């Protein structure tokens, strides 16, 4: 868990006392302290918001479409879309290579300039399954028609 210690003035020394009987402050026998620079976080957040994908319409389960301006300093469009080989990404109508980032997320490299981006999910397994199902139904239909003809021939 995370325990907030509040806000502190820069340059001021503070003393933190942790008691061994306090499980909230102990993790595996180690005490780990972190600080968050809120002004740096705001700067980073502002930069991300200026360079984000402007989505054109409501995203669906299978397609996201939008526009973005990339620069030489920021040539990667990083997403929070989970990486999957079935995602196809089109930049200005051209299919581009997906990049796996952070071992789980989808990203795309962009040349500098304004771009229309389309993320489209096309499941290869769904297409194969549809073909097999259609073939099975066709075969079943042929058997049923054959049995009906056979029954009519033997009735007469």
Coordinates of N, CA and C in Angstrom, one line a residue:
X1 N 0.8 -1.2 0.0 CA 0.0 0.0 0.0 C 0.9 1.2 0.0
X2 N 0.2 2.4 -0.3 CA 0.9 3.7 -0.3 C 0.4 4.5 0.8
X3 N 1.3 5.1 1.5 CA 0.9 6.0 2.7 C 1.4 7.4 2.3
X4 N 0.4 8.4 2.2 CA 0.8 9.7 1.9 C 1.3 10.4 3.2
X5 N 2.5 11.0 3.1 CA 3.0 11.7 4.3 C 2.7 13.2 4.2
X6 N 2.0 13.7 3.2 CA 1.6 15.1 3.0 C 2.6 15.9 2.1
X7 N 2.5 17.2 2.2 CA 3.3 18.1 1.4 C 4.4 18.7 2.2
X8 N 5.6 18.8 1.6 CA 6.8 19.3 2.3 C 7.4 20.4 1.6
X9 N 8.0 21.4 2.2 CA 8.8 22.5 1.6 C 10.1 22.0 1.1
X10 N 10.5 22.4 -0.1 CA 11.8 22.1 -0.6 C 12.9 22.7 0.2
X11 N 14.0 21.9 0.4 CA 15.1 22.4 1.2 C 15.0 22.3 2.7
X12 N 13.9 22.0 3.2 CA 13.7 21.8 4.7 C 13.9 20.4 5.0
X13 N 14.6 20.2 6.1 CA 14.9 18.8 6.6 C 13.8 18.3 7.5
X14 N 13.4 17.1 7.3 CA 12.4 16.5 8.1 C 12.9 15.1 8.7
X15 N 12.4 14.7 9.8 CA 12.8 13.5 10.4 C 11.5 12.6 10.4
X16 N 11.7 11.4 9.8 CA 10.6 10.4 9.7 C 11.0 9.3 10.7
X17 N 10.1 9.0 11.6 CA 10.3 7.9 12.6 C 9.4 6.8 12.3
X18 N 9.9 5.5 12.0 CA 9.0 4.4 11.8 C 9.3 3.4 12.9
X19 N 8.2 2.9 13.4 CA 8.2 1.9 14.5 C 8.1 0.5 13.9
X20 N 8.8 -0.5 14.4 CA 8.7 -1.8 13.8 C 7.4 -2.4 14.0
X21 N 6.6 -1.9 14.9 CA 5.2 -2.5 15.1 C 4.2 -1.9 14.2
X22 N 4.6 -1.1 13.2 CA 3.7 -0.4 12.3 C 3.7 -1.1 10.9
X23 N 2.9 -2.1 10.6 CA 3.0 -2.8 9.4 C 2.7 -1.9 8.1
X24 N 2.0 -0.8 8.3 CA 1.7 0.1 7.2 C 3.0 0.7 6.6
X25 N 4.0 0.8 7.4 CA 5.3 1.4 6.9 C 6.4 0.5 6.6
X26 N 6.1 -0.8 6.8 CA 7.2 -1.8 6.5 C 6.8 -2.7 5.3
X27 N 7.7 -2.9 4.4 CA 7.4 -3.8 3.3 C 8.6 -4.7 3.1
X28 N 8.5 -6.0 3.4 CA 9.5 -7.0 3.3 C 10.8 -6.5 4.1
X29 N 10.6 -5.9 5.2 CA 11.7 -5.4 6.0 C 12.4 -4.2 5.5
X30 N 12.0 -3.7 4.3 CA 12.6 -2.5 3.7 C 11.6 -1.3 3.8
X31 N 12.2 -0.2 4.0 CA 11.4 1.1 4.0 C 11.7 1.8 2.7
X32 N 10.8 2.0 1.9 CA 11.0 2.7 0.6 C 10.2 4.0 0.6
X33 N 10.8 5.1 0.3 CA 10.2 6.4 0.3 C 10.3 7.0 -1.1
X34 N 9.3 7.6 -1.6 CA 9.3 8.3 -2.9 C 8.6 9.6 -2.7
X35 N 9.0 10.5 -3.7 CA 8.4 11.9 -3.7 C 7.9 12.1 -5.1
X36 N 6.9 12.8 -5.2 CA 6.3 13.2 -6.6 C 6.4 14.7 -6.8
X37 N 7.1 15.1 -7.8 CA 7.2 16.5 -8.2 C 6.0 16.9 -9.0
X38 N 5.0 17.5 -8.3 CA 3.8 17.9 -8.9 C 3.9 18.8 -10.1
X39 N 4.8 19.8 -10.1 CA 5.0 20.7 -11.2 C 5.6 19.9 -12.4
X40 N 6.5 19.0 -12.2 CA 7.0 18.1 -13.3 C 5.8 17.3 -13.9
X41 N 5.0 16.7 -13.0 CA 3.9 15.9 -13.5 C 2.9 16.8 -14.3
X42 N 2.6 18.0 -13.9 CA 1.8 18.9 -14.7 C 2.4 19.2 -16.0
X43 N 3.7 19.5 -16.1 CA 4.4 19.8 -17.4 C 4.2 18.6 -18.3
X44 N 4.5 17.4 -17.8 CA 4.4 16.2 -18.6 C 3.0 15.9 -19.1
X45 N 2.0 16.1 -18.2 CA 0.6 15.9 -18.5 C 0.2 16.9 -19.6
X46 N 0.6 18.2 -19.5 CA 0.3 19.2 -20.5 C 0.9 18.8 -21.9
X47 N 2.1 18.3 -21.9 CA 2.8 17.9 -23.1 C 2.0 16.8 -23.8
X48 N 1.6 15.8 -23.0 CA 0.9 14.6 -23.5 C -0.5 15.1 -24.1
X49 N -1.1 16.0 -23.4 CA -2.4 16.5 -23.8 C -2.3 17.3 -25.1
X50 N -1.2 18.0 -25.3 CA -1.0 18.7 -26.6 C -0.8 17.8 -27.8
X51 N -0.2 16.7 -27.5 CA 0.2 15.7 -28.6 C -0.6 14.5 -28.6
X52 N -1.9 14.5 -28.3 CA -2.7 13.3 -28.2 C -3.5 13.1 -29.5
X53 N -3.9 11.9 -29.7 CA -4.8 11.6 -30.9 C -6.1 12.3 -30.7
X54 N -6.5 13.1 -31.7 CA -7.9 13.7 -31.7 C -8.8 12.7 -32.3
X55 N -9.6 12.0 -31.5 CA -10.5 10.9 -32.1 C -11.7 11.6 -32.8
X56 N -11.9 11.1 -34.1 CA -13.0 11.7 -34.9 C -14.4 11.3 -34.5
X57 N -14.6 10.1 -34.2 CA -15.9 9.6 -33.8 C -15.8 8.7 -32.6
X58 N -16.9 8.3 -32.1 CA -16.9 7.4 -30.9 C -16.2 6.1 -31.3
X59 N -15.2 5.7 -30.5 CA -14.5 4.5 -30.8 C -15.4 3.3 -30.6
X60 N -15.2 2.2 -31.4 CA -15.9 1.0 -31.3 C -15.0 -0.1 -30.8
X61 N -15.5 -1.3 -30.7 CA -14.6 -2.4 -30.2 C -13.6 -2.8 -31.3
X62 N -13.9 -2.4 -32.6 CA -13.0 -2.9 -33.7 C -12.4 -1.7 -34.4
X63 N -12.7 -0.5 -34.1 CA -12.1 0.6 -34.9 C -12.0 1.9 -34.1
X64 N -10.8 2.6 -34.2 CA -10.6 3.9 -33.6 C -10.0 4.7 -34.7
X65 N -10.5 5.9 -34.9 CA -10.1 6.8 -36.0 C -9.8 8.2 -35.5
X66 N -8.7 8.8 -35.9 CA -8.4 10.1 -35.4 C -7.3 10.7 -36.1
X67 N -6.9 11.9 -35.7 CA -5.8 12.7 -36.3 C -4.8 13.1 -35.3
X68 N -3.6 13.2 -35.7 CA -2.5 13.6 -34.8 C -1.4 14.3 -35.6
X69 N -0.7 15.2 -34.9 CA 0.5 15.9 -35.5 C 1.7 15.3 -34.8
X70 N 2.6 14.8 -35.5 CA 3.9 14.2 -34.9 C 5.0 15.1 -35.3
X71 N 6.1 15.1 -34.5 CA 7.3 15.9 -34.7 C 8.5 14.9 -34.7
X72 N 9.7 15.5 -35.1 CA 10.9 14.7 -35.1 C 11.2 14.3 -33.6
X73 N 10.9 15.2 -32.7 CA 11.1 15.0 -31.2 C 10.2 13.9 -30.7
X74 N 9.0 13.8 -31.2 CA 8.0 12.9 -30.7 C 7.4 12.1 -31.9
X75 N 8.3 11.1 -32.3 CA 7.9 10.3 -33.5 C 7.0 9.1 -33.2
X76 N 6.7 8.8 -31.9 CA 6.0 7.6 -31.6 C 4.6 7.9 -31.0
X77 N 3.6 7.3 -31.6 CA 2.2 7.4 -31.0 C 2.1 6.2 -30.0
X78 N 2.1 6.5 -28.7 CA 2.0 5.6 -27.7 C 0.6 5.5 -27.3
X79 N 0.0 4.3 -27.2 CA -1.4 4.1 -26.8 C -1.5 3.3 -25.5
X80 N -2.7 3.2 -25.0 CA -3.0 2.3 -23.9 C -3.8 1.2 -24.4
X81 N -3.8 0.9 -25.7 CA -4.5 -0.2 -26.2 C -3.6 -1.5 -26.0
X82 N -4.1 -2.5 -25.4 CA -3.3 -3.7 -25.2 C -2.8 -4.3 -26.5
X83 N -1.6 -4.6 -26.6 CA -1.0 -5.1 -27.8 C -1.6 -6.5 -28.2
X84 N -2.0 -6.6 -29.5 CA -2.5 -7.9 -30.0 C -2.2 -7.9 -31.5
X85 N -1.7 -9.0 -32.0 CA -1.3 -9.1 -33.4 C -2.4 -8.8 -34.3
X86 N -3.7 -8.9 -33.9 CA -4.8 -8.7 -34.8 C -5.1 -7.2 -35.0
X87 N -4.5 -6.3 -34.2 CA -4.7 -4.8 -34.5 C -3.9 -4.5 -35.7
X88 N -4.6 -3.8 -36.7 CA -3.9 -3.2 -37.9 C -4.0 -1.7 -37.8
X89 N -2.9 -1.1 -38.0 CA -2.8 0.4 -37.9 C -2.5 1.0 -39.2
X90 N -3.4 1.9 -39.6 CA -3.2 2.6 -40.9 C -2.8 4.1 -40.7
X91 N -1.8 4.5 -41.2 CA -1.4 5.9 -41.2 C -1.5 6.5 -42.5
X92 N -2.5 7.5 -42.7 CA -2.8 8.1 -43.9 C -3.1 7.0 -45.0
X93 N -3.9 6.0 -44.6 CA -4.3 5.0 -45.5 C -3.3 3.8 -45.7
X94 N -2.1 3.9 -45.2 CA -1.1 2.9 -45.4 C -0.9 2.1 -44.2
X95 N -0.9 0.8 -44.4 CA -0.7 -0.2 -43.2 C 0.7 0.0 -42.7
X96 N 0.9 0.2 -41.4 CA 2.2 0.3 -40.8 C 2.4 -0.8 -39.7
X97 N 3.7 -0.9 -39.4 CA 4.1 -2.0 -38.4 C 3.7 -1.5 -37.0
X98 N 3.1 -2.4 -36.2 CA 2.8 -2.1 -34.8 C 4.1 -2.3 -34.0
X99 N 4.2 -1.6 -32.9 CA 5.3 -1.7 -31.9 C 4.8 -2.1 -30.6
X100 N 5.4 -3.2 -30.0 CA 5.1 -3.6 -28.7 C 5.9 -2.7 -27.7
X101 N 5.2 -2.0 -26.8 CA 5.8 -1.2 -25.8 C 5.4 -1.7 -24.4
X102 N 6.4 -1.5 -23.4 CA 6.1 -1.8 -22.0 C 5.6 -3.3 -21.9
X103 N 6.0 -4.2 -22.8 CA 5.7 -5.6 -22.7 C 4.2 -5.8 -22.9
X104 N 3.4 -4.8 -23.2 CA 1.9 -5.1 -23.3 C 1.1 -4.1 -24.1
X105 N 1.7 -2.9 -24.5 CA 0.9 -1.9 -25.1 C 1.3 -1.7 -26.6
X106 N 0.3 -1.1 -27.3 CA 0.5 -0.9 -28.7 C 1.0 0.5 -29.0
X107 N 2.0 0.7 -29.9 CA 2.5 2.0 -30.3 C 2.8 1.9 -31.8
X108 N 3.0 3.1 -32.4 CA 3.2 3.2 -33.8 C 4.2 4.3 -34.0
X109 N 5.2 4.1 -34.9 CA 6.1 5.1 -35.3 C 5.5 6.0 -36.4
X110 N 5.7 7.3 -36.3 CA 5.1 8.2 -37.3 C 6.1 9.2 -37.8
X111 N 6.1 9.4 -39.1 CA 6.9 10.5 -39.7 C 6.4 11.9 -39.2
X112 N 7.2 12.9 -39.2 CA 6.8 14.2 -38.8 C 5.6 14.7 -39.7
X113 N 4.7 15.4 -39.1 CA 3.6 16.0 -39.9 C 2.2 15.6 -39.4
X114 N 1.2 16.0 -40.1 CA -0.2 15.7 -39.7 C -0.6 14.4 -40.3
X115 N -1.3 13.6 -39.5 CA -1.7 12.2 -40.0 C -3.1 11.8 -39.6
X116 N -3.7 11.1 -40.4 CA -5.0 10.4 -40.1 C -4.6 9.0 -39.7
X117 N -5.0 8.6 -38.5 CA -4.7 7.2 -38.0 C -6.0 6.4 -37.8
X118 N -5.9 5.2 -38.3 CA -7.0 4.3 -38.1 C -6.5 3.0 -37.4
X119 N -7.0 2.7 -36.3 CA -6.7 1.4 -35.6 C -7.9 0.5 -35.9
X120 N -7.6 -0.7 -36.5 CA -8.7 -1.6 -36.9 C -8.4 -3.0 -36.4
X121 N -9.3 -3.6 -35.7 CA -9.1 -5.0 -35.1 C -9.7 -6.0 -36.1
X122 N -8.9 -6.8 -36.7 CA -9.4 -7.9 -37.6 C -8.9 -9.2 -37.1
X123 N -9.8 -10.0 -36.5 CA -9.4 -11.2 -35.9 C -9.3 -12.3 -37.0
X124 N -8.0 -12.8 -37.2 CA -7.8 -13.9 -38.2 C -8.6 -15.1 -37.8
X125 N -8.7 -15.4 -36.5 CA -9.4 -16.6 -36.0 C -10.9 -16.5 -36.3
X126 N -11.4 -15.3 -36.2 CA -12.9 -15.1 -36.6 C -13.1 -15.4 -38.0
X127 N -12.2 -15.0 -38.9 CA -12.4 -15.3 -40.4 C -12.3 -16.7 -40.6
X128 N -11.3 -17.4 -40.0 CA -11.1 -18.8 -40.2 C -12.3 -19.6 -39.7
X129 N -12.8 -19.2 -38.5 CA -13.9 -19.9 -37.9 C -15.2 -19.7 -38.8
X130 N -15.3 -18.5 -39.4 CA -16.5 -18.3 -40.2 C -16.5 -19.2 -41.5
X131 N -15.3 -19.3 -42.1 CA -15.1 -20.2 -43.2 C -15.4 -21.6 -42.9
X132 N -14.9 -22.1 -41.8 CA -15.1 -23.5 -41.4 C -16.6 -23.7 -41.1
X133 N -17.2 -22.7 -40.4 CA -18.7 -22.9 -40.1 C -19.5 -22.9 -41.3
X134 N -19.2 -22.0 -42.3 CA -20.0 -21.9 -43.5 C -19.8 -23.3 -44.3
X135 N -18.6 -23.8 -44.3 CA -18.4 -25.1 -45.0 C -19.2 -26.2 -44.3
X136 N -19.2 -26.2 -43.0 CA -19.9 -27.2 -42.3 C -21.4 -27.1 -42.5
X137 N -21.9 -25.9 -42.5 CA -23.4 -25.7 -42.8 C -23.7 -26.1 -44.2
X138 N -22.9 -25.8 -45.2 CA -23.1 -26.2 -46.6 C -23.1 -27.7 -46.7
X139 N -22.1 -28.4 -46.1 CA -22.1 -29.9 -46.1 C -23.3 -30.5 -45.5
X140 N -23.7 -29.9 -44.3 CA -24.9 -30.4 -43.6 C -26.2 -30.2 -44.5
X141 N -26.3 -29.1 -45.2 CA -27.4 -28.8 -46.0 C -27.4 -29.8 -47.2
X142 N -26.3 -30.1 -47.7 CA -26.2 -31.1 -48.8 C -26.7 -32.5 -48.4
X143 N -26.3 -32.9 -47.1 CA -26.8 -34.2 -46.6 C -28.3 -34.2 -46.4
X144 N -28.8 -33.1 -45.9 CA -30.3 -33.0 -45.6 C -31.0 -33.1 -47.0
X145 N -30.6 -32.3 -48.0 CA -31.2 -32.4 -49.3 C -31.1 -33.7 -49.9
X146 N -30.0 -34.4 -49.8 CA -29.8 -35.7 -50.3 C -30.7 -36.7 -49.6
X147 N -30.9 -36.6 -48.3 CA -31.8 -37.5 -47.6 C -33.2 -37.3 -48.0
X148 N -33.6 -36.0 -48.2 CA -35.0 -35.7 -48.6 C -35.3 -36.3 -50.0
X149 N -34.3 -36.2 -50.9 CA -34.5 -36.8 -52.3 C -34.6 -38.3 -52.2
X150 N -33.7 -38.9 -51.4 CA -33.7 -40.3 -51.2 C -35.0 -40.8 -50.7
X151 N -35.6 -40.1 -49.7 CA -36.9 -40.5 -49.1 C -38.0 -40.4 -50.1
X152 N -38.0 -39.3 -50.9 CA -39.0 -39.2 -52.0 C -39.0 -40.3 -53.0
X153 N -37.7 -40.7 -53.4 CA -37.6 -41.7 -54.4 C -38.1 -43.0 -53.9
X154 N -37.9 -43.3 -52.6 CA -38.3 -44.6 -52.1 C -39.8 -44.6 -51.7
X155 N -40.4 -43.4 -51.5 CA -41.9 -43.3 -51.2 C -42.7 -43.7 -52.5
X156 N -42.2 -43.2 -53.6 CA -42.9 -43.3 -54.9 C -42.7 -44.7 -55.4

